[in-house]
Amino acid sequence: MFELHGGAFMKFKVVLEYDPDDQCWVTYVPALDNISTWGQTKEEALRNTEEAIIGYLEAARKTGQPLPVCKPIEIAEVVVAG
């Protein structure tokens, strides 16, 4: 299991969207090369995302890659008239 030193924690912004074609929730983590996973419910998708993040961080540590620095992001909505 991935652990940070001294009981610290990391927060990641997660994009969560519903895919009507596959009828599931899909997540993306922009700070981690847009790793993605899914679930039948929002809760399942977010649990799966936590597991994917832990796997990503474990792999980074094992291969000597630096842990990502979380940068502030903002999600905006753009309306385009047709």
mmCIF file of C-alpha atoms in Angstrom:
data_model
loop_
_atom_site.group_PDB
_atom_site.id
_atom_site.type_symbol
_atom_site.label_atom_id
_atom_site.label_comp_id
_atom_site.label_asym_id
_atom_site.label_seq_id
_atom_site.Cartn_x
_atom_site.Cartn_y
_atom_site.Cartn_z
ATOM 1 C CA MET A 1 0.000 0.000 0.000
ATOM 2 C CA PHE A 2 1.261 3.468 -0.861
ATOM 3 C CA GLU A 3 1.990 5.633 2.177
ATOM 4 C CA LEU A 4 3.210 9.196 2.459
ATOM 5 C CA HIS A 5 5.690 10.040 5.182
ATOM 6 C CA GLY A 6 4.408 11.375 8.484
ATOM 7 C CA GLY A 7 0.748 10.652 7.804
ATOM 8 C CA ALA A 8 0.607 13.300 5.083
ATOM 9 C CA PHE A 9 -1.912 13.095 2.287
ATOM 10 C CA MET A 10 -2.250 14.293 -1.282
ATOM 11 C CA LYS A 11 -5.371 15.724 -2.914
ATOM 12 C CA PHE A 12 -6.099 15.365 -6.604
ATOM 13 C CA LYS A 13 -8.734 17.020 -8.738
ATOM 14 C CA VAL A 14 -10.852 14.400 -10.483
ATOM 15 C CA VAL A 15 -13.069 14.969 -13.510
ATOM 16 C CA LEU A 16 -16.217 12.863 -13.182
ATOM 17 C CA GLU A 17 -18.659 12.521 -16.060
ATOM 18 C CA TYR A 18 -21.495 10.232 -17.034
ATOM 19 C CA ASP A 19 -21.135 8.246 -20.265
ATOM 20 C CA PRO A 20 -24.656 7.631 -21.586
ATOM 21 C CA ASP A 21 -23.443 5.221 -24.284
ATOM 22 C CA ASP A 22 -21.805 2.852 -21.786
ATOM 23 C CA GLN A 23 -24.152 3.854 -18.940
ATOM 24 C CA CYS A 24 -21.347 4.351 -16.443
ATOM 25 C CA TRP A 25 -19.384 7.088 -14.672
ATOM 26 C CA VAL A 26 -15.900 7.845 -16.008
ATOM 27 C CA THR A 27 -13.149 9.673 -14.127
ATOM 28 C CA TYR A 28 -9.934 11.373 -15.239
ATOM 29 C CA VAL A 29 -7.092 12.679 -13.072
ATOM 30 C CA PRO A 30 -5.431 15.590 -14.948
ATOM 31 C CA ALA A 31 -2.416 15.772 -12.598
ATOM 32 C CA LEU A 32 -1.561 12.118 -13.278
ATOM 33 C CA ASP A 33 -1.362 11.987 -17.064
ATOM 34 C CA ASN A 34 -5.173 11.811 -17.229
ATOM 35 C CA ILE A 35 -5.331 8.301 -15.790
ATOM 36 C CA SER A 36 -8.886 7.120 -16.122
ATOM 37 C CA THR A 37 -11.245 4.551 -14.679
ATOM 38 C CA TRP A 38 -14.985 4.014 -14.383
ATOM 39 C CA GLY A 39 -17.790 2.643 -12.235
ATOM 40 C CA GLN A 40 -21.497 1.903 -12.424
ATOM 41 C CA THR A 41 -22.124 4.592 -9.783
ATOM 42 C CA LYS A 42 -20.311 7.805 -8.871
ATOM 43 C CA GLU A 43 -19.189 6.211 -5.624
ATOM 44 C CA GLU A 44 -17.768 3.143 -7.380
ATOM 45 C CA ALA A 45 -15.994 5.311 -9.962
ATOM 46 C CA LEU A 46 -14.400 7.400 -7.208
ATOM 47 C CA ARG A 47 -13.322 4.297 -5.236
ATOM 48 C CA ASN A 48 -11.768 2.911 -8.421
ATOM 49 C CA THR A 49 -10.085 6.271 -8.982
ATOM 50 C CA GLU A 50 -8.516 6.151 -5.528
ATOM 51 C CA GLU A 51 -7.122 2.688 -6.340
ATOM 52 C CA ALA A 52 -5.803 3.933 -9.705
ATOM 53 C CA ILE A 53 -4.115 6.919 -8.027
ATOM 54 C CA ILE A 54 -2.465 4.657 -5.448
ATOM 55 C CA GLY A 55 -1.239 2.368 -8.234
ATOM 56 C CA TYR A 56 0.138 5.322 -10.175
ATOM 57 C CA LEU A 57 1.964 6.679 -7.125
ATOM 58 C CA GLU A 58 3.358 3.242 -6.199
ATOM 59 C CA ALA A 59 4.685 2.789 -9.745
ATOM 60 C CA ALA A 60 6.230 6.269 -9.702
ATOM 61 C CA ARG A 61 7.983 5.550 -6.419
ATOM 62 C CA LYS A 62 9.247 2.108 -7.562
ATOM 63 C CA THR A 63 10.672 3.524 -10.793
ATOM 64 C CA GLY A 64 12.239 6.547 -9.096
ATOM 65 C CA GLN A 65 9.923 9.064 -10.716
ATOM 66 C CA PRO A 66 9.125 12.185 -8.694
ATOM 67 C CA LEU A 67 5.707 12.360 -7.118
ATOM 68 C CA PRO A 68 3.479 14.786 -8.983
ATOM 69 C CA VAL A 69 2.999 18.320 -7.774
ATOM 70 C CA CYS A 70 -0.681 19.130 -7.804
ATOM 71 C CA LYS A 71 -1.314 22.356 -9.647
ATOM 72 C CA PRO A 72 -4.515 24.327 -9.258
ATOM 73 C CA ILE A 73 -6.917 23.675 -12.101
ATOM 74 C CA GLU A 74 -10.226 25.190 -12.981
ATOM 75 C CA ILE A 75 -12.972 23.582 -15.000
ATOM 76 C CA ALA A 76 -14.903 26.098 -17.078
ATOM 77 C CA GLU A 77 -17.988 25.714 -19.208
ATOM 78 C CA VAL A 78 -18.176 27.232 -22.669
ATOM 79 C CA VAL A 79 -21.475 27.607 -24.519
ATOM 80 C CA VAL A 80 -21.259 27.563 -28.307
ATOM 81 C CA ALA A 81 -24.213 28.734 -30.373
ATOM 82 C CA GLY A 82 -24.931 26.705 -33.479
#
